[in-house]
CSV table of C-alpha atoms in Angstrom, one decimal:
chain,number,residue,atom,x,y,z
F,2,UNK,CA,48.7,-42.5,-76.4
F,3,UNK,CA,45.8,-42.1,-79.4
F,4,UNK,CA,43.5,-39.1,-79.1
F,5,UNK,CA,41.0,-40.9,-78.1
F,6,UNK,CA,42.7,-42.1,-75.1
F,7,UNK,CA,43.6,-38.0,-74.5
F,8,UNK,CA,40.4,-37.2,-75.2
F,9,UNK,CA,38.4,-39.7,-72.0
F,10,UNK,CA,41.1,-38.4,-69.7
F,11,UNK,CA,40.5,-34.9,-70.0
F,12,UNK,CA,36.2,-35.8,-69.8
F,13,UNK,CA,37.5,-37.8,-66.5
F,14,UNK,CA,38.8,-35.0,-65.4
F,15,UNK,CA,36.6,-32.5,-66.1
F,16,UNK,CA,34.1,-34.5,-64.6
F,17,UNK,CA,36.4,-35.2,-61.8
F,18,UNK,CA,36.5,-31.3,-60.8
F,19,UNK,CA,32.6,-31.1,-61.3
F,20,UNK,CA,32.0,-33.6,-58.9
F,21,UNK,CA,34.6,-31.9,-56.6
F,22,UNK,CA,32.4,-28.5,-57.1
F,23,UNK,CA,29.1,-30.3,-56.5
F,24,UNK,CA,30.5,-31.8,-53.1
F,25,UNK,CA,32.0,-28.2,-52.0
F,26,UNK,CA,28.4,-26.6,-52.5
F,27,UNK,CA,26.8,-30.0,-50.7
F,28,UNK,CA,29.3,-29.2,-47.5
F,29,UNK,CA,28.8,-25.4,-48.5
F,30,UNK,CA,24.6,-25.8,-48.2
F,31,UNK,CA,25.2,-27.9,-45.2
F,32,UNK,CA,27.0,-25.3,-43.9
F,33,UNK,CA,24.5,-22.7,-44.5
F,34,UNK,CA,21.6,-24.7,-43.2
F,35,UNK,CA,23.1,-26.0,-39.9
F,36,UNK,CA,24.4,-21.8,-39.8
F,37,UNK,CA,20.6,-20.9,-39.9
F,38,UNK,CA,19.0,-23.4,-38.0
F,39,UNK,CA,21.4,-22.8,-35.2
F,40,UNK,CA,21.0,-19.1,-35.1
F,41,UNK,CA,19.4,-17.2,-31.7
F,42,UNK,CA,18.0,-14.5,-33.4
F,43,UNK,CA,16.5,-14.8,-37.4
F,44,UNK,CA,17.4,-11.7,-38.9
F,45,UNK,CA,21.3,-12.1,-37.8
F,46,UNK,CA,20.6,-15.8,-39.1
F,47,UNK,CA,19.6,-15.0,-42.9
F,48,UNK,CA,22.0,-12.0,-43.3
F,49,UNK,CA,24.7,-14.1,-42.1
F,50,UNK,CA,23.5,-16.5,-44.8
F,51,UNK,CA,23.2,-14.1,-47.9
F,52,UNK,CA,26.8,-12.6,-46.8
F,53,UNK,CA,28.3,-16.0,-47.5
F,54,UNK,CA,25.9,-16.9,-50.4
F,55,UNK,CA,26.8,-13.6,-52.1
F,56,UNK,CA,30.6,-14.3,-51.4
F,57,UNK,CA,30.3,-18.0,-52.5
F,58,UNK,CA,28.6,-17.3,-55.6
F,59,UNK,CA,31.2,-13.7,-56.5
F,60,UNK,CA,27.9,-11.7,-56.6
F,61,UNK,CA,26.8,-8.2,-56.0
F,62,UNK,CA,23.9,-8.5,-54.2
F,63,UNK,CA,22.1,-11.2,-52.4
F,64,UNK,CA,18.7,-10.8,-50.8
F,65,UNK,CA,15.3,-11.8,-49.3
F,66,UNK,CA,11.7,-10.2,-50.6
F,67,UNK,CA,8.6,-10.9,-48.4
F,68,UNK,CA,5.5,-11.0,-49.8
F,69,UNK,CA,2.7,-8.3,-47.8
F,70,UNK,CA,-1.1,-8.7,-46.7
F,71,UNK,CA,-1.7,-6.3,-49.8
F,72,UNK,CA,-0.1,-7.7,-52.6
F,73,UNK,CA,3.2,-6.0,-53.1
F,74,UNK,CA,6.5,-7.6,-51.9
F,75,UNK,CA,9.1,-5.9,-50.0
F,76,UNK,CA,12.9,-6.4,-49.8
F,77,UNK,CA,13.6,-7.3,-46.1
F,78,UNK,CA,17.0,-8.3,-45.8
F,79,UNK,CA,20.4,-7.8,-48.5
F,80,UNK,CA,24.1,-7.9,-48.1
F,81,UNK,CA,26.3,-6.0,-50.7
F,82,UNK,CA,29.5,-6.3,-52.0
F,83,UNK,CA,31.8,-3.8,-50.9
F,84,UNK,CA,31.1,-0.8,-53.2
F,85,UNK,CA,27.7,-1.9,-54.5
F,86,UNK,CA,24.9,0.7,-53.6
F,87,UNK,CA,22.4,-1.2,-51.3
F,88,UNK,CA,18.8,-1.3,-53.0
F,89,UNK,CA,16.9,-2.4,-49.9
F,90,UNK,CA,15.3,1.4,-49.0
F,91,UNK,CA,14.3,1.8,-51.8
F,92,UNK,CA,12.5,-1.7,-52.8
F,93,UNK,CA,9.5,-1.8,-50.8
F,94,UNK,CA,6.0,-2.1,-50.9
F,95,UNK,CA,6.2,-2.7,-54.8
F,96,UNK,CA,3.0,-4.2,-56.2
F,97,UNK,CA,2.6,-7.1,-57.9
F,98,UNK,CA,1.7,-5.2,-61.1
F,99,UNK,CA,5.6,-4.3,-61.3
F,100,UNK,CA,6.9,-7.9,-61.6
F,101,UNK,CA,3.9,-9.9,-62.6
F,102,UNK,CA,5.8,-12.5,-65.1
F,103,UNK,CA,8.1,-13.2,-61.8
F,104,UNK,CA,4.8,-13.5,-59.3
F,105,UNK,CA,3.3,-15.7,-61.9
F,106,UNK,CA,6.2,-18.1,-62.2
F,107,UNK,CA,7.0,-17.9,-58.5
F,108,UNK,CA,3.3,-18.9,-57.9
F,109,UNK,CA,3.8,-22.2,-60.1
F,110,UNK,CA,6.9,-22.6,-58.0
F,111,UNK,CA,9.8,-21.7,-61.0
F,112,UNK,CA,12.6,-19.8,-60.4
F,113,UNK,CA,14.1,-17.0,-62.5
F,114,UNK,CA,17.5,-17.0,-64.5
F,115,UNK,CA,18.6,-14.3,-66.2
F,116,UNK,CA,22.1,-14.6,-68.6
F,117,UNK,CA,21.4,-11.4,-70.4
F,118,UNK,CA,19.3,-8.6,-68.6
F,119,UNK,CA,18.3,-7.3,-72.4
F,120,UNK,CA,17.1,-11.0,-73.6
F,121,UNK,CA,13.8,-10.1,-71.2
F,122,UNK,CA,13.6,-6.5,-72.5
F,123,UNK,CA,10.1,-7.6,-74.2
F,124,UNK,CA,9.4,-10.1,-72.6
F,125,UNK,CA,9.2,-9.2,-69.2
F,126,UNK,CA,8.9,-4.7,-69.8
F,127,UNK,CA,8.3,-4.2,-66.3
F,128,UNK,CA,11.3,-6.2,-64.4
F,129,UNK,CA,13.3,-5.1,-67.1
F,130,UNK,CA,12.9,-1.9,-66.0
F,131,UNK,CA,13.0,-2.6,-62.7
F,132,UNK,CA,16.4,-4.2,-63.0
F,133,UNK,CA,17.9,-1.5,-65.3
F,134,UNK,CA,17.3,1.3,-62.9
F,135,UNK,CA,19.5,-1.2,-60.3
F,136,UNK,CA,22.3,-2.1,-62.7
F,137,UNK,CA,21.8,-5.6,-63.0
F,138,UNK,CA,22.8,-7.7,-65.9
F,139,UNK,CA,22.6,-11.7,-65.0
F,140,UNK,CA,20.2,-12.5,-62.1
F,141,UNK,CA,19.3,-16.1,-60.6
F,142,UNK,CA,16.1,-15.9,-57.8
F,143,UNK,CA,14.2,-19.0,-56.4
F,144,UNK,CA,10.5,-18.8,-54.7
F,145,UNK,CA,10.3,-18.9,-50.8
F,146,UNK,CA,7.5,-21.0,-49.9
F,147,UNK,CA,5.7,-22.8,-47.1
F,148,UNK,CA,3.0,-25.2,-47.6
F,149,UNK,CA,2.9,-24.2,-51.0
F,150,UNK,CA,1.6,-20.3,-50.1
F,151,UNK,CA,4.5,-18.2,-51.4
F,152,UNK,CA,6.4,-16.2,-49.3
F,153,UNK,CA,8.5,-14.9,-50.9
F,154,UNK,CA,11.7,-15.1,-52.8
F,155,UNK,CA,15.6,-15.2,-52.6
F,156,UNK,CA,18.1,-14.0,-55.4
F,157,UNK,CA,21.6,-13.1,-56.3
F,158,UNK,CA,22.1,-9.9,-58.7
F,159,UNK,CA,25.1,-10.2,-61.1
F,160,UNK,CA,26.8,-13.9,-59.7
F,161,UNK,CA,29.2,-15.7,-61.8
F,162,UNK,CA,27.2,-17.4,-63.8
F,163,UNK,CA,29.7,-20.4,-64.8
F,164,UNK,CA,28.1,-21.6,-61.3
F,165,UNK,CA,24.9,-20.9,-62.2
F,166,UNK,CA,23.9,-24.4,-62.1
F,167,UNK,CA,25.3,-24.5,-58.7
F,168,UNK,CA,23.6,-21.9,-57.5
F,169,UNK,CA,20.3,-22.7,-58.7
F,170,UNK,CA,20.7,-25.4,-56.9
F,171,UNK,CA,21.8,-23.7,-53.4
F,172,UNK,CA,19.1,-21.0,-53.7
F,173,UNK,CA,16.4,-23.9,-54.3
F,174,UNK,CA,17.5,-25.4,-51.1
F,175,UNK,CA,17.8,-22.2,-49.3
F,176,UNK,CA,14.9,-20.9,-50.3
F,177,UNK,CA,13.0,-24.0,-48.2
F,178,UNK,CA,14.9,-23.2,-45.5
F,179,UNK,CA,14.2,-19.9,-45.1
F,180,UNK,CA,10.3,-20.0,-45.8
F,181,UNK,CA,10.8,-22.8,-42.8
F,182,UNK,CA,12.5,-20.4,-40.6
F,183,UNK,CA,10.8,-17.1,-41.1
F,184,UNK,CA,7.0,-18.7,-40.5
F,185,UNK,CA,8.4,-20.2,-37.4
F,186,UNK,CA,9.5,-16.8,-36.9
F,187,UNK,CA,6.8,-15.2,-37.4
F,188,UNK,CA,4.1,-17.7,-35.9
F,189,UNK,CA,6.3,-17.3,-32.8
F,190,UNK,CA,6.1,-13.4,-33.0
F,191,UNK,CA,2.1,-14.0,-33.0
F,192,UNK,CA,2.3,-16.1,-30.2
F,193,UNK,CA,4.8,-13.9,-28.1
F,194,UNK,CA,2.3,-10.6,-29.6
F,195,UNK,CA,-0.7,-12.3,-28.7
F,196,UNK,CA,0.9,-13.2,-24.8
F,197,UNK,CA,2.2,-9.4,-24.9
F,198,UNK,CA,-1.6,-8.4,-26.1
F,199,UNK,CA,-3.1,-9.9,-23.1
F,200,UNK,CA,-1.0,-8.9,-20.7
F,201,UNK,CA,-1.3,-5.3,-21.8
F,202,UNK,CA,-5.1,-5.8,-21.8
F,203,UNK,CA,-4.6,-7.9,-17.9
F,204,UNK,CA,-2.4,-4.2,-17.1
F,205,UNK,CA,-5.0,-2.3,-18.7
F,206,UNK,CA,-7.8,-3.4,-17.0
F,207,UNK,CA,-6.0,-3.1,-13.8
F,208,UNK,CA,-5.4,0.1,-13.8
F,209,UNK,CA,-9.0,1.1,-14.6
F,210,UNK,CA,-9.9,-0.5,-11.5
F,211,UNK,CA,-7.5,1.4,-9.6
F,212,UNK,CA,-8.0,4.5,-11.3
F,213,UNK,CA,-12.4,4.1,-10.7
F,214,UNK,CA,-11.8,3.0,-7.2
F,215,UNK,CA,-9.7,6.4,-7.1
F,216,UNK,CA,-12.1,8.3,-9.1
F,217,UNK,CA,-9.8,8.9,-11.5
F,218,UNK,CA,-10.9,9.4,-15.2
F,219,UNK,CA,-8.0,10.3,-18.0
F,220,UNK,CA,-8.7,12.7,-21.0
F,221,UNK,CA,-7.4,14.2,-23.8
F,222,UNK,CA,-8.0,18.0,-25.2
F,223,UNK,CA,-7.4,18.5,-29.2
F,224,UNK,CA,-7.8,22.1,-29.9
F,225,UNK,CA,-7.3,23.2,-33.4
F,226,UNK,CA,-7.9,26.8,-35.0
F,227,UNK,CA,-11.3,27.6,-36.2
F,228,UNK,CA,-12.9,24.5,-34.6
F,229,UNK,CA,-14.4,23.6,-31.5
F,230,UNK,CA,-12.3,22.0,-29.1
F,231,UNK,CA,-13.0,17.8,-28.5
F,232,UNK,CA,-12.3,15.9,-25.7
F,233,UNK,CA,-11.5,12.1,-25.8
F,234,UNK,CA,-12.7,10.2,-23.0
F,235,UNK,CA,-11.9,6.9,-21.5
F,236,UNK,CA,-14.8,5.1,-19.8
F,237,UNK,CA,-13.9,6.6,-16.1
F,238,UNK,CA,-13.7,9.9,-17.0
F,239,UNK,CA,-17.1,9.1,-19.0
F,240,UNK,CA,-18.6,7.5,-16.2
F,241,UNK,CA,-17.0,10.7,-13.5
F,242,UNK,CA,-18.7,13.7,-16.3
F,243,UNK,CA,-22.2,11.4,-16.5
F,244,UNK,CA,-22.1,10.9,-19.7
F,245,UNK,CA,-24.4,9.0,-21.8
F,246,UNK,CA,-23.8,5.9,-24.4
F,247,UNK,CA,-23.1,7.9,-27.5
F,248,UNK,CA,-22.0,11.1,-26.3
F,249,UNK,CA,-19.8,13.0,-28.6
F,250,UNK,CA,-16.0,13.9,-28.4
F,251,UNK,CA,-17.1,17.4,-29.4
F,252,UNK,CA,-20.6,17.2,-27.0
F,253,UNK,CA,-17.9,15.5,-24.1
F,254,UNK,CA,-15.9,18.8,-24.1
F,255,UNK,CA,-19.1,21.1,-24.2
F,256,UNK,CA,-20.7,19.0,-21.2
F,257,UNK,CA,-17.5,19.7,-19.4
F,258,UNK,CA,-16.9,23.2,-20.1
F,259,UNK,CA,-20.6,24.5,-19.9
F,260,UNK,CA,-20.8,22.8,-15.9
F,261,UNK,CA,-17.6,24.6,-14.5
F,262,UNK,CA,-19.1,27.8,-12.2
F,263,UNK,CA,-18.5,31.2,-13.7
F,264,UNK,CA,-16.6,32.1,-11.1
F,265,UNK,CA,-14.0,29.5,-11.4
F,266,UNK,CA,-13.4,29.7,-15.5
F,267,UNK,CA,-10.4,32.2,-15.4
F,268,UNK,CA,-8.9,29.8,-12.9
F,269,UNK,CA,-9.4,26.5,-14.6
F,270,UNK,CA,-8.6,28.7,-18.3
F,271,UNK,CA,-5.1,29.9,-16.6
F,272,UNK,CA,-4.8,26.1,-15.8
F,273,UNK,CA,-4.6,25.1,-19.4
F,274,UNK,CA,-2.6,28.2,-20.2
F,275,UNK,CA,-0.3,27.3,-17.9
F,276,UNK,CA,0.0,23.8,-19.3
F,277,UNK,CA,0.3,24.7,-22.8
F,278,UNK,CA,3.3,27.4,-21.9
F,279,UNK,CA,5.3,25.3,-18.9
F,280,UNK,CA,4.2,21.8,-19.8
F,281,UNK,CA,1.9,20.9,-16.6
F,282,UNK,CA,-0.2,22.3,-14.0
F,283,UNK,CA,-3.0,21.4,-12.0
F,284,UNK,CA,-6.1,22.8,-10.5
F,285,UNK,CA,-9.3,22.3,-7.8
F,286,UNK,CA,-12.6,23.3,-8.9
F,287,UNK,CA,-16.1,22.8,-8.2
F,288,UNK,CA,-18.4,21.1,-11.1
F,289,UNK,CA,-22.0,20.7,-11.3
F,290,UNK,CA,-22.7,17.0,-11.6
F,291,UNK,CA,-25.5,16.1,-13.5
F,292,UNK,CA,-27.1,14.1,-11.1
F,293,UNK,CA,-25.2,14.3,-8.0
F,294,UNK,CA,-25.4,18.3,-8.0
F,295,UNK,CA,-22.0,20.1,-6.8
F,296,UNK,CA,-18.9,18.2,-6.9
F,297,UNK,CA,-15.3,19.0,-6.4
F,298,UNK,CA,-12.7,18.2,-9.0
F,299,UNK,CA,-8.5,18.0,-9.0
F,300,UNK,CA,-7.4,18.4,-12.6
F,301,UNK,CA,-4.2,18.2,-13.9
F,302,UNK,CA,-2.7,18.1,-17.4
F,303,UNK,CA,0.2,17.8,-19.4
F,304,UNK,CA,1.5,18.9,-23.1
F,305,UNK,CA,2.3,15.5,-24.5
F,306,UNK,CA,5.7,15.7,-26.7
F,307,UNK,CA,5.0,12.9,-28.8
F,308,UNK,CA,1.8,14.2,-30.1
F,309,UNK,CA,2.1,15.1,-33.9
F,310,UNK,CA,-1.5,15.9,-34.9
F,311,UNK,CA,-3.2,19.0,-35.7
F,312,UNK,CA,-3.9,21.9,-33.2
F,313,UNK,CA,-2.2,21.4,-29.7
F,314,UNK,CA,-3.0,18.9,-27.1
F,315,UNK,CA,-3.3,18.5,-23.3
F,316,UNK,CA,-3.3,15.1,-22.1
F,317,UNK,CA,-4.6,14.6,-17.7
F,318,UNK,CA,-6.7,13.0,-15.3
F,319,UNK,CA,-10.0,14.0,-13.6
F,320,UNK,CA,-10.5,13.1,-9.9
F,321,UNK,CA,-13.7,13.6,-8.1
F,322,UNK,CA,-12.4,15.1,-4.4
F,323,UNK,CA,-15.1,15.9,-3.1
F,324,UNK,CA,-14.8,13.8,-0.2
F,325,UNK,CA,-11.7,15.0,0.7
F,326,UNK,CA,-12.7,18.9,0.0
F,327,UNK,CA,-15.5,18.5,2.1
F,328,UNK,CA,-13.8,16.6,5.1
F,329,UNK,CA,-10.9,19.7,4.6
F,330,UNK,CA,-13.7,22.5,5.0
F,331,UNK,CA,-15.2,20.4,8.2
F,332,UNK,CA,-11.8,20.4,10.0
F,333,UNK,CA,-11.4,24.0,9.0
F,334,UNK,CA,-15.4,24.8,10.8
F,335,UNK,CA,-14.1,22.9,13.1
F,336,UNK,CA,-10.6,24.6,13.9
F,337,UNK,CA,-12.3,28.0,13.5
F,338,UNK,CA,-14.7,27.4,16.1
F,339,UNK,CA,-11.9,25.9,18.6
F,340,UNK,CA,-9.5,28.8,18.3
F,341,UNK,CA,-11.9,31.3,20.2
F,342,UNK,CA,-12.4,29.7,23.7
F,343,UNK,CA,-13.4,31.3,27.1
F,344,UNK,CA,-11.4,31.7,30.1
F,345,UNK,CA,-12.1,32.8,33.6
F,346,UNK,CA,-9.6,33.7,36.4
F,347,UNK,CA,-10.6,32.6,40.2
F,348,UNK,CA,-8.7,33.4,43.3
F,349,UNK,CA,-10.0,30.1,45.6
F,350,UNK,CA,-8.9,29.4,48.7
F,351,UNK,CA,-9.6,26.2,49.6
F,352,UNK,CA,-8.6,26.6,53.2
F,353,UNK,CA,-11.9,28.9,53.7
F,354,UNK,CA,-13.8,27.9,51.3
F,355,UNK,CA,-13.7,31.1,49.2
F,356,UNK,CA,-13.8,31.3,45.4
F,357,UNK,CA,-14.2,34.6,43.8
F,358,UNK,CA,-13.7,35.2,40.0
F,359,UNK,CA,-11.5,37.9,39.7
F,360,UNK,CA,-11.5,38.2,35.5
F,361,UNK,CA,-14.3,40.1,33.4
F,362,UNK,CA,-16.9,37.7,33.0
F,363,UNK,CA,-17.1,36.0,30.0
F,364,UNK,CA,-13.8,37.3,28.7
F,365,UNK,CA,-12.7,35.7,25.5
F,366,UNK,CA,-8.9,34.9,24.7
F,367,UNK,CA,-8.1,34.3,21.4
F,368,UNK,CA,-6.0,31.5,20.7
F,369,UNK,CA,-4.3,31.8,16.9
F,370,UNK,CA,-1.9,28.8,16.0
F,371,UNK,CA,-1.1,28.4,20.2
F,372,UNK,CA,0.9,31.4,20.2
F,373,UNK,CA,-0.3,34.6,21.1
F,374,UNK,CA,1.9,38.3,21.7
F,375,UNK,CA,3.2,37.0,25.7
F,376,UNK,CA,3.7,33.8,24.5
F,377,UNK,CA,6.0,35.0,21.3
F,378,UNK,CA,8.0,37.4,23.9
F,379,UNK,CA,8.6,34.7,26.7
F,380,UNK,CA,9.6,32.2,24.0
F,381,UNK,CA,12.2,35.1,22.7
F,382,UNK,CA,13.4,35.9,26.4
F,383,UNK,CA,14.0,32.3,27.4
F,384,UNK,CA,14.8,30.5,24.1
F,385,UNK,CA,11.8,28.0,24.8
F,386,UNK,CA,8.4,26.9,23.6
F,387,UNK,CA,6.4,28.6,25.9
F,388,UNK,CA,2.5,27.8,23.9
F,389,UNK,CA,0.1,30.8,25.1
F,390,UNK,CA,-2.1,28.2,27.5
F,391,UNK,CA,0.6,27.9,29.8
F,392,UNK,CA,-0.6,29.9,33.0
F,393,UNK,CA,2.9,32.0,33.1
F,394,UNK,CA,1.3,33.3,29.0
F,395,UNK,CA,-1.5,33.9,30.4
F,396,UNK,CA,0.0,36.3,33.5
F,397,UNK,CA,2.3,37.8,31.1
F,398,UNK,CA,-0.5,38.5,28.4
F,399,UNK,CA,-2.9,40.0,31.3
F,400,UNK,CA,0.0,42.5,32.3
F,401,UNK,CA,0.4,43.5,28.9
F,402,UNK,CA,-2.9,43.9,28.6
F,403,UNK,CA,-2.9,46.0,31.6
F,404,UNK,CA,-6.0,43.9,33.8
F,405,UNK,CA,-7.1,45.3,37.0
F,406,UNK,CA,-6.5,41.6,38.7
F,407,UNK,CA,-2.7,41.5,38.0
F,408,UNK,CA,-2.0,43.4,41.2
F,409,UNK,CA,-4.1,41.3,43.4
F,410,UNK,CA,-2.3,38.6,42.5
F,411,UNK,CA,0.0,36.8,45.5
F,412,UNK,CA,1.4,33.8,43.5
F,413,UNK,CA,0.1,31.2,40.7
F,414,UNK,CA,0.7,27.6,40.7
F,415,UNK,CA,-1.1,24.5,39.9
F,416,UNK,CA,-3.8,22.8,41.6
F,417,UNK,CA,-1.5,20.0,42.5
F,418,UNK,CA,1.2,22.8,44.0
F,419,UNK,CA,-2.0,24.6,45.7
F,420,UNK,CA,-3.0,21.5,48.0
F,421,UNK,CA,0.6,20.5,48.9
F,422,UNK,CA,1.5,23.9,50.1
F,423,UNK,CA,-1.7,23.8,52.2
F,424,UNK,CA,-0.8,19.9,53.3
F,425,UNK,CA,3.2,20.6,54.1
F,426,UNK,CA,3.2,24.5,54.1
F,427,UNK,CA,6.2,24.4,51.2
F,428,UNK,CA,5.7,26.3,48.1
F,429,UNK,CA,7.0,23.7,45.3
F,430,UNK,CA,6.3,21.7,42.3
F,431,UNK,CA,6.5,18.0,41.8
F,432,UNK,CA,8.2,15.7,38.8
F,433,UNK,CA,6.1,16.9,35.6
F,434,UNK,CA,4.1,19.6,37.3
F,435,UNK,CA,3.9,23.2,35.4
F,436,UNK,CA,2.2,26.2,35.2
């Protein structure tokens, strides 16, 4: 065999085991593609993907960089080969001014291959640096874009580069597929944030209407040393203080503070001392309205935990009560007048026609709670609820009291008991009948 004839064999099969490598990385990137477009949930999607691109290609590190709102790019997702320090804490929000050769070629849609990490040391000062202070020596990275608006990019850090040709290739390809997937991502996050925005505002409004048909306003007290308290305000507890359009957080406290009686500013100060050392506590008080004149108020307030401003800060509700205060003072008028009632003793005799009131005229029996000192005795001798109206109290309670009537006194019974007796001539009680 002539060297010649040696010489086309080996090309054949060199080319031979090429052509097997490019159809590996063809079934490879299918792989990859069908892997991502099948995946549930994006983020486990493209780190699944870099894992077996950074594997694939014998790298160190594989990533994704999103580009931000404000110009700088940020490194979102990375796998790392065992014992390779991850980079992704500390590579984000860097501005473009740090990389601007690779913005500017990702922006014309180039990638970037790096054989020698010092070939680029004046060319490109700032990635170089960039790339020292991470250790990396060969680099290959491909744009990630979507209707031509870059994205971002995807790279491999130190791969073999005897398939860089391969890779460049694979990250080309990938790099589509992830600008695909993350703005279908991310235009479905907007959607899903936009549905979760209205709802919240849908909640949010509903419970202001529940809370002003309840009279229920919420606030917020920011005290911090050397200044003068504020109060935020939502539009019920606005509306609830009489506020006007333009009042100030600082003016809203003030208002608030200056309307509470005299009287009742310990209290309501003990209130929020109580808050601020247990965590809650509440409080009725009266306020002077603006325009409606004396109301009644039920405040409560908590410490919030999660609040990490300046000063200290009590977070509650304000609910006019008045209504109910005022209904609560007419039952107690109304309960304080009923428990002093008169009562009169008569000795009748229906038989003659004889009724002659044998009690002081006019005499006044207290009546505290139904009970009264017979009535707390009888119940203790008999084990029974024995209230002080009943008739057998109201003996009991006129022989302790020593009346000059008691000993005139034949028997007591009921009305009922009174006419039967006269009808049958038998002393006794019917079904229900008591005295």
């Amino acid at each position: 065999m002539s060297l010649t004839e040696n010489h086309t064999i080996a090309e054949l099969l060199y080319e031979n085991e090429k052509l097997s490598a490019e159809l590996e990385a063809e079934r490879f990137m299918l792989e990859l593609i069908t892997s991502l477009s099948s995946t549930e949930l994006i983020d486990d999607g493209i780190n699944n993907v870099l894992c077996k691109v950074g594997e694939y290609t014998c790298a160190d590190r594989a990533y994704v960089f999103e580009i931000n709102e404000d110009y700088t790019t940020t490194n979102t997702y990375e796998w790392c080969k065992e014992g390779v320090t991850p980079q992704i804490d500390n590579l984000k929000g860097i501005p473009f001014e740090s990389m601007p050769n690779w913005i500017h070629l990702f922006l014309q849609g180039e990638n970037i291959l790096i054989e020698e990490l010092e070939d680029i040391k004046a060319e490109m000062p700032q990635e170089y640096g960039l790339l020292k202070f991470q250790n990396v020596q060969t680099l290959i990275a491909f744009p990630i874009s979507v209707h031509e608006k870059l994205m971002g990019f995807v790279g491999v850090d130190n791969p073999d580069m005897k398939k860089s040709r391969l890779i460049r290739r694979l990250l080309s390809l990938l790099g589509y597929y992830i600008g695909v997937a993350v703005d279908a991502y991310k235009k479905e996050c907007t959607k899903l944030e936009m549905a979760s925005i209205k709802s919240r505002q849908k909640y949010r409004r509903n419970i202001e209407e529940i809370f002003r048909g309840a009279q229920i306003g919420i606030w917020s007290i920011i005290k911090q040393e050397g200044k003068e308290p504020v109060m935020e305000a939502d539009a019920n507890m606005r509306e609830l203080l009489g506020l006007t359009k333009g009042t100030t957080s600082e003016e809203c406290y003030r208002i608030w503070r200056d309307n509470i009686p005299p009287e009742y500013t310990e209290k309501v100060d003990n209130c929020v001392k109580e808050t601020l050392e247990k965590g809650y506590a509440d409080v009725i008080y009266p306020w002077h309205h603006p325009t409606r004149g004396k109301i009644w108020i039920r405040c409560g307030g908590v410490r919030p935990k999660d609040y990490e401003g300046i000063g200290v800060c009590i977070r509650g509700y304000h609910q006019d009560v008045t209504k109910n205060i005022e209904r609560e003072m007419l039952f107690r008028s109304l309960k304080a007048a009923t428990s002093e009632i008169y009562y009169a003793i008569y000795n009748i005799n229906l038989n003659t026609d004889y009724m002659e009131q044998i009690s002081e005229p006019n005499k006044m029996y207290k009546i505290a709670n139904d009970r009264g000192i017979a009535s707390e005795k009888l119940m203790e001798l008999f084990q029974y609820n024995i209230p002080q109206r009943w008739s057998i109290a109201h003996l009991y309670q006129a022989i302790l009291n020593g009346e000059e009537h008691v000993k005139d006194i034949d028997y007591m019974c009921t009305l009922e008991a009174y006419v039967h007796r006269l009808l049958t001539g038998k002393r006794v009680l019917g079904i229900g009948d008591a005295a």
